[in-house]
Coordinates of C-alpha atoms and ligand atoms in Angstrom, one line a residue:
Chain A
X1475 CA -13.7 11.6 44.4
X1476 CA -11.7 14.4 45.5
X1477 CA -8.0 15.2 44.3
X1478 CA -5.3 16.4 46.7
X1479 CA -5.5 19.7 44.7
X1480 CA -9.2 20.1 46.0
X1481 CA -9.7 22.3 43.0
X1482 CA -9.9 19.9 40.5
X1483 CA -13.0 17.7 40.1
X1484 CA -13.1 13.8 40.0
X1485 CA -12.3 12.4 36.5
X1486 CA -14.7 9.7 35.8
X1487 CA -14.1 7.9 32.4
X1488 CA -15.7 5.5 30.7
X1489 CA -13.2 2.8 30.5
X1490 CA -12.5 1.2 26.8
X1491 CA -9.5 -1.5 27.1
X1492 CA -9.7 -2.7 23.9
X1493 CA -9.1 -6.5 23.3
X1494 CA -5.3 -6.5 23.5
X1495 CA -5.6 -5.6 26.8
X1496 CA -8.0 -8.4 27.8
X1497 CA -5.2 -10.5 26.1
X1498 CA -1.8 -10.2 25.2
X1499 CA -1.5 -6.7 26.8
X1500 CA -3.0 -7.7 30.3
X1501 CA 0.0 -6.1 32.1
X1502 CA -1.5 -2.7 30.2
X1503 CA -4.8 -3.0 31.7
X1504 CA -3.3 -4.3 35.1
X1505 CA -1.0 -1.2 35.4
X1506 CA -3.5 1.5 33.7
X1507 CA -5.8 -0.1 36.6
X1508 CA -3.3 0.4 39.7
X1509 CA -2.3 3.2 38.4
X1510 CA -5.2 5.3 38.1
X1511 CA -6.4 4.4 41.5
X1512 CA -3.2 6.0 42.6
X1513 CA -4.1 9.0 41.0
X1514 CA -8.1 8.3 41.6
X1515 CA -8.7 8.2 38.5
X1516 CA -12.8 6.4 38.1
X1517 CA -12.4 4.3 35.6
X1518 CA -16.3 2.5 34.4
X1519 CA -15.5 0.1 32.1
X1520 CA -17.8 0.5 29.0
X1521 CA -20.6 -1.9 28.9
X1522 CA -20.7 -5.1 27.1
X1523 CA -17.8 -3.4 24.8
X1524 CA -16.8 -4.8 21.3
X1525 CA -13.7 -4.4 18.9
X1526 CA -13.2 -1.7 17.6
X1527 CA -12.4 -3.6 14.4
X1528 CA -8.8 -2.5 13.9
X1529 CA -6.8 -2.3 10.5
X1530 CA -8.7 -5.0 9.5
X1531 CA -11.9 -3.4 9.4
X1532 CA -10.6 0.2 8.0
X1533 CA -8.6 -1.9 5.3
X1534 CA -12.1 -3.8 4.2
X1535 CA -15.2 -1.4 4.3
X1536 CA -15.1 2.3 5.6
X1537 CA -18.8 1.9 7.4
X1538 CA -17.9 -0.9 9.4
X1539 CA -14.6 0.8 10.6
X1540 CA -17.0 4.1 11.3
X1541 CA -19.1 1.5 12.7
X1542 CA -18.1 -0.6 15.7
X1543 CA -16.4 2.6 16.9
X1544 CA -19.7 4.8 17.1
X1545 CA -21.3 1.7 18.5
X1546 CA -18.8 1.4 21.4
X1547 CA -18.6 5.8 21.7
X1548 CA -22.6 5.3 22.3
X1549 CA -22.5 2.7 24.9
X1550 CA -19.8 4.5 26.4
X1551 CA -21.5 7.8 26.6
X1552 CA -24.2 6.2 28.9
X1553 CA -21.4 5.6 31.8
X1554 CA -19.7 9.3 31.3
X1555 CA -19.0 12.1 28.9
X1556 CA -15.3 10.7 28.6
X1557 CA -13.8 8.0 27.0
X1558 CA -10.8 6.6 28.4
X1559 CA -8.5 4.9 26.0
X1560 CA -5.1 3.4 26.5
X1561 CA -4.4 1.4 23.2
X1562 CA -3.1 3.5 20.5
X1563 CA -4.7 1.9 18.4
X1564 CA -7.7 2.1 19.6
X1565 CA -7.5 5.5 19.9
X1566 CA -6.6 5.8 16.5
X1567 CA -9.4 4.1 15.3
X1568 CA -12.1 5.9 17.6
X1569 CA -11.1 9.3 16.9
X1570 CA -11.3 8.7 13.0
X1571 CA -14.4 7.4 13.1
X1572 CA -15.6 10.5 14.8
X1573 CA -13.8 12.7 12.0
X1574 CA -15.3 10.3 9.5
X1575 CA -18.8 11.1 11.1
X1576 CA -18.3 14.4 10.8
X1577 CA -17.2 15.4 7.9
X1578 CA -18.4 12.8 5.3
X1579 CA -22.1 13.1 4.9
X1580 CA -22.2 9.8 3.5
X1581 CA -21.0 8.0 6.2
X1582 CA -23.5 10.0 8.4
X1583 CA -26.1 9.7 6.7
X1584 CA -26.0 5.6 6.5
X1585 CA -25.1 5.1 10.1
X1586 CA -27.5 7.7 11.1
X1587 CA -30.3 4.6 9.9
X1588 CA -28.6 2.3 12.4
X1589 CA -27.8 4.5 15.6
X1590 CA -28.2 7.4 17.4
X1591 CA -24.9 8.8 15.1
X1592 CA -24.8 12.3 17.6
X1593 CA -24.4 10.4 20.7
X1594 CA -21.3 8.7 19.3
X1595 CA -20.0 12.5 18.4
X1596 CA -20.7 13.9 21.8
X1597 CA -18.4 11.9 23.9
X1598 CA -14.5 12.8 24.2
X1599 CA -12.6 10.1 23.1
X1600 CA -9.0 10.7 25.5
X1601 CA -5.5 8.4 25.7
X1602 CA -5.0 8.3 28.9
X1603 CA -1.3 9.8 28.5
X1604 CA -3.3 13.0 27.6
X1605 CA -5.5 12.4 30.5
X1606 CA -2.0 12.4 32.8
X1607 CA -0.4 15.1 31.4
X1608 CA -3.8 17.8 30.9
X1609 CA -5.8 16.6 33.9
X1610 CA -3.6 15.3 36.0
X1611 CA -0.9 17.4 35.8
X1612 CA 2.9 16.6 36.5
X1613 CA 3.0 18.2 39.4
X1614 CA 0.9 15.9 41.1
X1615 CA 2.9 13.0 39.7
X1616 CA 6.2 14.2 40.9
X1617 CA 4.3 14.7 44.2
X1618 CA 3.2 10.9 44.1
X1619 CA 6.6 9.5 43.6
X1620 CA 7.6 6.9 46.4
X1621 CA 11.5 5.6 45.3
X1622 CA 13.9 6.8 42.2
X1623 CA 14.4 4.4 40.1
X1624 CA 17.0 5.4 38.3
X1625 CA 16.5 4.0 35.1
X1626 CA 17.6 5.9 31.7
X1627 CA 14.5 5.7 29.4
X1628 CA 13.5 5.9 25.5
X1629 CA 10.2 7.1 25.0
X1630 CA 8.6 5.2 22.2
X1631 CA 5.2 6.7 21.0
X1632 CA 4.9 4.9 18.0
X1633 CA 2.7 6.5 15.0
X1634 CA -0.3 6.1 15.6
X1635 CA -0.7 7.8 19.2
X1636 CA 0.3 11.1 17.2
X1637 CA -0.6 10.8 13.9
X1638 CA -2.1 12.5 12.1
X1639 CA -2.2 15.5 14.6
X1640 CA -5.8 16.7 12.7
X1641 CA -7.0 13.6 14.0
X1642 CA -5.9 12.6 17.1
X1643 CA -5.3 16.4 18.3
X1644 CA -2.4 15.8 20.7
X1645 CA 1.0 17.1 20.7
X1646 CA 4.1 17.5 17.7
X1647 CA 3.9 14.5 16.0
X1648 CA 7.2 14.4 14.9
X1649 CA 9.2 14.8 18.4
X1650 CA 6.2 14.3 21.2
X1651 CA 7.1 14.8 24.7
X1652 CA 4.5 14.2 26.2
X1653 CA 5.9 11.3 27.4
X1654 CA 8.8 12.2 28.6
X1655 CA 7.0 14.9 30.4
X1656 CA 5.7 12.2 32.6
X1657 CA 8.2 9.7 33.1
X1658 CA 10.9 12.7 33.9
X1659 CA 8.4 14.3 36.7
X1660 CA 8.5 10.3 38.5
X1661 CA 12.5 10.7 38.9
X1662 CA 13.3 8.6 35.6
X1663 CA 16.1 10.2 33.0
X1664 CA 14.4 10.1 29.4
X1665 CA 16.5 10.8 25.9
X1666 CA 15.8 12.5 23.4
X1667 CA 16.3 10.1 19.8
X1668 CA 15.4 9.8 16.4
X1669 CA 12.8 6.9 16.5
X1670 CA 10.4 7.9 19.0
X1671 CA 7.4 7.5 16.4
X1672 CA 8.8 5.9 13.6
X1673 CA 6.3 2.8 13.1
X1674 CA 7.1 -1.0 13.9
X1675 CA 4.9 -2.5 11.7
X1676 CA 2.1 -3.4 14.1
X1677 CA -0.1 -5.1 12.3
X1678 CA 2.2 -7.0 10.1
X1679 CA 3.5 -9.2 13.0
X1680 CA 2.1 -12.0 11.9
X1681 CA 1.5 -11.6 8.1
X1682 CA 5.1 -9.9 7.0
X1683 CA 6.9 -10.6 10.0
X1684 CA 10.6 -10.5 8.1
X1685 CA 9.0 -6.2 7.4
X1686 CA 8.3 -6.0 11.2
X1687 CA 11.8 -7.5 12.2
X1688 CA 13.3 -4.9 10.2
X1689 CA 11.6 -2.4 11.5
X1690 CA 11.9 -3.4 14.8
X1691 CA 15.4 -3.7 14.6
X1692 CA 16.1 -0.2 13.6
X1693 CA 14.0 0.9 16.5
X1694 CA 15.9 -1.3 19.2
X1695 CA 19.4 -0.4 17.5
X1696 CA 19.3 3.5 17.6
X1697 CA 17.6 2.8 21.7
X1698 CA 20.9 0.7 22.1
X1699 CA 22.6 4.0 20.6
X1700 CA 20.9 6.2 22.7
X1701 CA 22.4 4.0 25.8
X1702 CA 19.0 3.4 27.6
X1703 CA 18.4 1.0 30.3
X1704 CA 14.9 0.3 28.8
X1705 CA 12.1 1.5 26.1
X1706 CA 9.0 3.1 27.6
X1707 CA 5.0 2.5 25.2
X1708 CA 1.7 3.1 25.1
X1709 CA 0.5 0.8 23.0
X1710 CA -0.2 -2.9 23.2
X1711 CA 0.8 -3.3 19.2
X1712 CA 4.2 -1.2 20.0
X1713 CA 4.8 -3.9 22.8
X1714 CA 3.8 -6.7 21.3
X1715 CA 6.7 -6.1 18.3
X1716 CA 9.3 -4.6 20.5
X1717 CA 9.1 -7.7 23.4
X1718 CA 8.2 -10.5 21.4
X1719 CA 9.8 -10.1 18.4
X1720 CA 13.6 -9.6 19.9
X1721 CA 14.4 -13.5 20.4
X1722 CA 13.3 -13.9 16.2
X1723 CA 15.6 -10.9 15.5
X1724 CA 18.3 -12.5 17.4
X1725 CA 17.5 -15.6 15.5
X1726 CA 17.4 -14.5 12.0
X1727 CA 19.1 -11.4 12.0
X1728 CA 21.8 -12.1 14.8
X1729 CA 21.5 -9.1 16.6
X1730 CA 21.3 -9.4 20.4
X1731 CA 19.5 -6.6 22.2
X1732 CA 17.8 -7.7 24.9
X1733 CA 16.1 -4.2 26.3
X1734 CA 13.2 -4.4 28.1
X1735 CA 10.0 -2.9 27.1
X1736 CA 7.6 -1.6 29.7
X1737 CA 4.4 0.7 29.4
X1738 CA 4.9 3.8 30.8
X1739 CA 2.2 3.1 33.2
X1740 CA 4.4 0.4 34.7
X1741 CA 7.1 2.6 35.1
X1742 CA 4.9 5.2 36.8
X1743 CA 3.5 2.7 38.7
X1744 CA 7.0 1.4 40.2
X1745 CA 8.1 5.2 40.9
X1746 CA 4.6 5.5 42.8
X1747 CA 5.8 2.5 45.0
X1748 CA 3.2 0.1 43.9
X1749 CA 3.4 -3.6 44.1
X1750 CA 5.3 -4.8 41.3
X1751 CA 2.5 -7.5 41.0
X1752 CA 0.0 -5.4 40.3
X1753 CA 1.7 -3.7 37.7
X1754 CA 2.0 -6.6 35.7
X1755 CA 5.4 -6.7 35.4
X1756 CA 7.2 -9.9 34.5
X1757 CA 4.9 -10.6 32.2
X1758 CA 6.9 -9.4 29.0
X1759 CA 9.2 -12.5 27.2
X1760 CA 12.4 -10.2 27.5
X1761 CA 13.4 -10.7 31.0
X1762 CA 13.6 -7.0 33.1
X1763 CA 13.8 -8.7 36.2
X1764 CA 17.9 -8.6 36.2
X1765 CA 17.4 -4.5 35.5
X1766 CA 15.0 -4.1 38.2
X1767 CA 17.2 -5.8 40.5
X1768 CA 20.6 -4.0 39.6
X1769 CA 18.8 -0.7 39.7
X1770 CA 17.3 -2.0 43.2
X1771 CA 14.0 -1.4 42.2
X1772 CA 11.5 -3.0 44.5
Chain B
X81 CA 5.5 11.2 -31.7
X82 CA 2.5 12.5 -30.9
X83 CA 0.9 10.7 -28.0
X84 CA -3.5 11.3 -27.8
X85 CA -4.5 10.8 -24.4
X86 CA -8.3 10.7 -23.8
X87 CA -10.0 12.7 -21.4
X88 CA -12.1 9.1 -20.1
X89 CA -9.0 7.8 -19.7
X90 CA -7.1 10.4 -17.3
X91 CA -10.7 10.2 -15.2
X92 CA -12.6 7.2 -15.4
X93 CA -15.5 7.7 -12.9
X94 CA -13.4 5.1 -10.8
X95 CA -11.7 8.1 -9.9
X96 CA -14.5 9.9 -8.7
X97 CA -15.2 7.2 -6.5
X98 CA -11.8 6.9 -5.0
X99 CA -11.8 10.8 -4.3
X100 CA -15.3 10.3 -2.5
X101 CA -14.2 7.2 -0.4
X102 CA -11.3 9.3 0.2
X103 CA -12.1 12.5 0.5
X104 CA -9.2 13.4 -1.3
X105 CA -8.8 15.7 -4.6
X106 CA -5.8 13.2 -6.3
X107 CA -4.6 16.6 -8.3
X108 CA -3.7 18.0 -5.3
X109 CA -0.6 16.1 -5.6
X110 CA 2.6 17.7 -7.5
X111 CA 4.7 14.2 -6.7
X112 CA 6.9 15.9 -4.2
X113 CA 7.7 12.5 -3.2
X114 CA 7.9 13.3 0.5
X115 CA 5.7 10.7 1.3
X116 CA 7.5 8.0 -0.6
X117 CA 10.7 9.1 1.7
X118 CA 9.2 8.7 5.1
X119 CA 7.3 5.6 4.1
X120 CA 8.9 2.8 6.6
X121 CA 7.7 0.5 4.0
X122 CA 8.3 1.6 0.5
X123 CA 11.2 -0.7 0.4
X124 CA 9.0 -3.6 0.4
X125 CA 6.5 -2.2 -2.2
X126 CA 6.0 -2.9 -5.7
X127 CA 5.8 0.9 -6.5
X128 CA 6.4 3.7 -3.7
X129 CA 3.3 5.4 -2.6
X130 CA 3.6 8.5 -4.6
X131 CA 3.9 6.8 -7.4
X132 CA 0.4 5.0 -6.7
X133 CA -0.9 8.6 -6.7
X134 CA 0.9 9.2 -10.0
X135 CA -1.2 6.2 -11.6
X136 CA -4.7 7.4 -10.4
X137 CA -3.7 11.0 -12.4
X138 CA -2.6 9.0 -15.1
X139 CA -5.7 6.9 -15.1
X140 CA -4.0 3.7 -14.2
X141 CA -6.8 2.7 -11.9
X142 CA -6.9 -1.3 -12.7
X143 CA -3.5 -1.1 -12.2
X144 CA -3.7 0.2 -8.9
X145 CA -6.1 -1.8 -7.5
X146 CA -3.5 -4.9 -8.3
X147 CA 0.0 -3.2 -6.3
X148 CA 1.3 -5.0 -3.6
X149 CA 1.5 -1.7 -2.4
X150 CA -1.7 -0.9 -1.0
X151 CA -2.2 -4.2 1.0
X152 CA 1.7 -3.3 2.4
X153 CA 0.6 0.0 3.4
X154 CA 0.8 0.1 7.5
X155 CA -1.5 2.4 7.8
X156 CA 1.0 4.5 9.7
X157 CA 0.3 7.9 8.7
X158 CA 3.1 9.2 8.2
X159 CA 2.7 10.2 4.7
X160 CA -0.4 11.9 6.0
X161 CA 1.3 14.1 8.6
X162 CA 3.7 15.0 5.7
X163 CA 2.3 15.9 2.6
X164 CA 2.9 19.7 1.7
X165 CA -0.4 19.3 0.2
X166 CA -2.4 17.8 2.7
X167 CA -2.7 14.9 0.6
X168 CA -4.3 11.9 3.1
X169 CA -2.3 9.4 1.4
X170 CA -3.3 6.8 3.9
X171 CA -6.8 7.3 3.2
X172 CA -6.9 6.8 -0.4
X173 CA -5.0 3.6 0.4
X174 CA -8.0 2.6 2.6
X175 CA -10.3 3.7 -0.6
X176 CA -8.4 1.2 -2.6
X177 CA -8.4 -1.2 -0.8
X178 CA -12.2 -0.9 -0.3
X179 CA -12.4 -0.9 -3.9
X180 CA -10.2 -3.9 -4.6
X181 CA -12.3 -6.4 -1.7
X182 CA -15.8 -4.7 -3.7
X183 CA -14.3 -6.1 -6.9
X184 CA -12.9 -8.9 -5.6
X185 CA -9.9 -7.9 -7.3
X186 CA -7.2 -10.9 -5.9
X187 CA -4.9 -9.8 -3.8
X188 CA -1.1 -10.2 -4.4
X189 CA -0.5 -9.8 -0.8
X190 CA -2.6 -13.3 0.3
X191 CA -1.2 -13.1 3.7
X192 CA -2.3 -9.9 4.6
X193 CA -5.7 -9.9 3.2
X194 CA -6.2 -13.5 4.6
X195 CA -5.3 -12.2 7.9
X196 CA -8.2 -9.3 7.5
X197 CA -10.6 -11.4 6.7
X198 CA -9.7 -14.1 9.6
X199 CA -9.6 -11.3 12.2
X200 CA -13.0 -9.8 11.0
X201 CA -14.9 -13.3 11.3
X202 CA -13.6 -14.0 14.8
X203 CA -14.8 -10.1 16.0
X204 CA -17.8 -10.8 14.1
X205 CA -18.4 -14.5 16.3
X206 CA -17.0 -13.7 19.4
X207 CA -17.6 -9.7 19.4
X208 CA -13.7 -9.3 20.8
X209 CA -9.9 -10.8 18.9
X210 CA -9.6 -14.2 19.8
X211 CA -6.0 -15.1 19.9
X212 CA -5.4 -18.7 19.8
X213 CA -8.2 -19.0 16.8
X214 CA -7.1 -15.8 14.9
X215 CA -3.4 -17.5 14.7
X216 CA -4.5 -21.0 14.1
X217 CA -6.7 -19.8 11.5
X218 CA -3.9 -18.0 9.9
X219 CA -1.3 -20.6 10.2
X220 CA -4.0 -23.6 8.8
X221 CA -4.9 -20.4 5.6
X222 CA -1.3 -19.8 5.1
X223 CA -0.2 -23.5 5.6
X224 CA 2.6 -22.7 7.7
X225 CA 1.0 -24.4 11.0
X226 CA 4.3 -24.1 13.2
X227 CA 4.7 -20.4 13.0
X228 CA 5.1 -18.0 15.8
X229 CA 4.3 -21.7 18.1
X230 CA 7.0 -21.8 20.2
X231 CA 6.0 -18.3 21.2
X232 CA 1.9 -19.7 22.5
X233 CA 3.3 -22.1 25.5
X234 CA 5.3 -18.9 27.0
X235 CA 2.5 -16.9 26.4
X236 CA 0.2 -18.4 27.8
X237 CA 2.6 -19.1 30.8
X238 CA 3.2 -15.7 31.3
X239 CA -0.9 -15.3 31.3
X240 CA -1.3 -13.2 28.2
X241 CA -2.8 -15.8 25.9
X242 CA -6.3 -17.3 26.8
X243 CA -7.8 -20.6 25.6
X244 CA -11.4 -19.6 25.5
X245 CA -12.9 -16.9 23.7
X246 CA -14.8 -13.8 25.8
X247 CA -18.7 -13.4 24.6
X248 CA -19.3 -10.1 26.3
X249 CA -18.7 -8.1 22.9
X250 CA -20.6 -10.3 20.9
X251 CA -24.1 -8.7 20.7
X252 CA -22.5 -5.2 20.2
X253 CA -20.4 -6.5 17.3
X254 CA -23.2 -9.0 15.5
X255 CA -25.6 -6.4 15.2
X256 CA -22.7 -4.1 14.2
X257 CA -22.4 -6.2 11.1
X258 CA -25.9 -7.4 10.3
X259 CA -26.7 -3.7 10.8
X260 CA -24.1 -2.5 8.3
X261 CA -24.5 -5.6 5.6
X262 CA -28.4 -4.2 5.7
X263 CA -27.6 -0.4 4.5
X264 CA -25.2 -1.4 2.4
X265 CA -27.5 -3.6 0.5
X266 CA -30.8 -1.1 0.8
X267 CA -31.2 1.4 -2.1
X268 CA -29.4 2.5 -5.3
X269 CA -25.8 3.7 -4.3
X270 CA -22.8 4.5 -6.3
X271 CA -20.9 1.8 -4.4
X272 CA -24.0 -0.7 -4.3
X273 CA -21.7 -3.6 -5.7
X274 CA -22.0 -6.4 -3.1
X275 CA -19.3 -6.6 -1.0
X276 CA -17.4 -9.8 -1.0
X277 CA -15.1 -9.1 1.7
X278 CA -17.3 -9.6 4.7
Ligands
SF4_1329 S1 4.0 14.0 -0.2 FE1 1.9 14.7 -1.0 S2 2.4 16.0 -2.8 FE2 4.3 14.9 -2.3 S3 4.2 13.1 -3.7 FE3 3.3 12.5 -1.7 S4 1.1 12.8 -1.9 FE4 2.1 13.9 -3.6
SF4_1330 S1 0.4 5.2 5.7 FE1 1.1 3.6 4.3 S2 1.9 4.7 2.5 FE2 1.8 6.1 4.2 S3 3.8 6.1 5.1 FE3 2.5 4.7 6.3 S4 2.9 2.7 5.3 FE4 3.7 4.3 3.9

């Protein structure tokens, strides 16, 4: 496929989703989907793709959690020579297994007895926010944008998206922009604030929820102070705790915020002029319907 | 009063283990307590995570492997991306946790090592997270059956929560874990302890 720049030559990734996005983050996939075809992106989703085993498994036994990684890098390798990766998490979890692979012998050495360990090092494991700001360029984004849409943004990366930079090899992990980058090249006004990856808990969401509502609560109150219109992720997990856990904040810690939380690539998306639809907005339990409307989004 | 402090007990060969699983030299530390001040957590724990280094100088390994404070631990990295001595905090929590499941050291923290265990079993059957069972699981384990309900119907409304599990992943992720359970079991290794947490 041939970019507009002519110069460039077609990205073709091998497409992990991850199981939130099959889920609970189908807007994710839906919008990472519509737009990437914008962009012509060729996404191949990896075949017959498992979890990647999460917290859960890094928490329980370090081979497993180097495991089902490698397995997945391997099957992805056979479809191209990168990984495409949109879940933080995810991310997270495949580049550490790679590092794990690589530098503890011990780990090699016993996965080496149940797969071909070097094919799951050879493939480049990306997020595709990397893959928008490095490949595509914001250039090229600011020359897709269709309508402004006028919305005042916080940035939300999160921790693990960042963190630790050895690992996943991206930008400052303290005050990314990466971003912001992005979302400021499609016409939208982003701010700089504290909290951008200060972490909400993920994982506890359903085991220590009262920890995740505090969290999550300091996040939503210093966007409230930053006067944004809306929080912009990149992670399913980050999503998850800032949408669905603001009616239970309201409810046992009696602070309203109502903000709508989109992932950046729904925002992008709406600035490219795609179908709202596709973009799987609506879909979040805090309602951004009313914003879109004011702001005359279509 | 003159305290003797034996050399066995300051480093048990626990400790060498740790620092394998790890890959982490716990001297390293000089209990800056950097990471204990960015730790979104720490006011939840039993003991702030540089102080859970402190015990694994002191040789306080048993009592450790008991904190609320591992199982707590986010594994957000923060304290990671801090340390002014590149002290990968987060991955000794990871090793201690390892170690506590291979002991079958109980947990303080039920919910969150119930959950673990619930989410590895459903990746293990159905090869991707399965919702609806993963939380019904958890709320039956935890008895607290009504939890987070309210939020399934508009879930599933809004088309983000399925009612059937998705097989694809299933013979990637089986033979993951037979394949695994194998090499852990073959040979003599210094971790050969069976595991009891999968
Ligand atoms: S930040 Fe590093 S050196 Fe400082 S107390 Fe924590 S682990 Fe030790
Ligand atoms: S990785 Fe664990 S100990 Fe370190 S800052 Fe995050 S929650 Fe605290």
């Amino acid at each position: 496929m041939e970019t507009t720049a002519g110069s460039k030559k077609a990205l073709k990734f091998a497409y992990y989703p991850g199981c939130s996005l099959h889920a609970t983050a189908v807007d994710y996939n839906e919008s990472t989907l519509a737009v990437a075809e914008a962009l012509g992106i060729d996404l191949v989703e990896v075949p017959d793709w498992s979890c990647c085993g999460s917290t859960p498994a890094h928490c329980t036994d370090e081979l497993l959690a180097a495991a089902l990684p490698a397995k997945n890098m391997i099957a992805a390798g056979t479809v191209a020579d990168e990984m495409l990766v949109c879940c933080s998490a995810c991310f997270s979890r495949l580049k550490f297994a790679q590092k794990h692979i690589e530098e503890k012998e011990n780990i090699r050495t016993k996965l080496s007895k149940i797969m071909p360990v070097e094919q799951a090092q050879s493939i480049k494991v990306r997020h595709l926010l990397d893959v928008l700001v490095q490949d595509i360029g914001v250039e090229k984004i600011a020359e897709l944008k269709q309508q402004d849409l006028g919305l005042k943004v916080a940035c939300y990366y999160g921790c693990l998206l960042t963190r630790p930079p050895k690992v996943t090899e991206l930008d400052d992990a303290e005050d990314p922009c990466f971003m912001d980058d992005l979302l400021t090249a499609a016409g939208m006004e982003t701010v700089p604030w504290p909290y951008k990856t200060e972490c909400c808990g993920a994982s506890f969401s359903l085991t220590r929820t009262e920890i995740v509502l505090r969290l999550v609560a300091d996040i939503l109150q210093m966007a409230k102070e930053a006067e944004v219109d809306c929080i912009s992720v990149a992670c399913p997990l980050c999503h998850a705790n800032l949408d669905m856990r603001q009616s239970d904040i309201k409810k046992k810690l009696g602070l309203k915020y109502d903000i709508p939380i989109f992932y950046f690539t729904q925002l992008l998306g709406m600035a490219f002029g795609l179908e709202q639809g596709k973009l799987g907005i609506g879909r979040s339990l805090v309602d951004c319907k009313e914003l879109l409307a004011a702001k005359g989004i279509k | 009063m003159k305290h003797v402090i034996k050399r066995e007990q300051l480093r048990p060969d626990i400790i060498q283990t740790i620092e394998e699983l790890s890959g982490q030299d716990i001297k390293s530390c000089y209990q800056c307590g950097k990471c204990s001040a960015g730790c979104p957590i720490a006011a939840d724990m039993d003991v702030p995570p540089n102080q859970v280094i402190r015990q694994l100088q002191l040789g306080f390994v048993d009592e450790a492997l008991r904190l609320k404070t591992i199982w707590l631990c986010a594994s957000c990295e923060t304290c990671t991306t801090r340390c002014p001595r590149e002290v990968d905090l987060a991955a000794v929590m990871d090793a201690l946790r390892n170690i506590a499941i291979q002991k079958g050291i109980r947990s303080p923290e039920r919910a969150v090592t119930l959950f673990n265990k619930i989410f590895l079993s459903t990746v293990k059957r159905y090869g991707r997270v399965f919702e609806m069972e993963l939380i019904g699981m958890f709320n039956t384990g935890t008895l607290n059956f009504f939890k987070d309900m309210t939020k399934a119907p508009k879930l599933f409304f809004k088309g983000r929560l399925k009612l059937f599990p998705n097989f694809t992943g299933r013979k990637m992720a089986n033979t993951v874990f037979k394949d695994v359970k194998r090499i852990k079991s073959s040979g003599p290794e210094e971790n050969s302890e069976p595991s009891k947490g999968i």
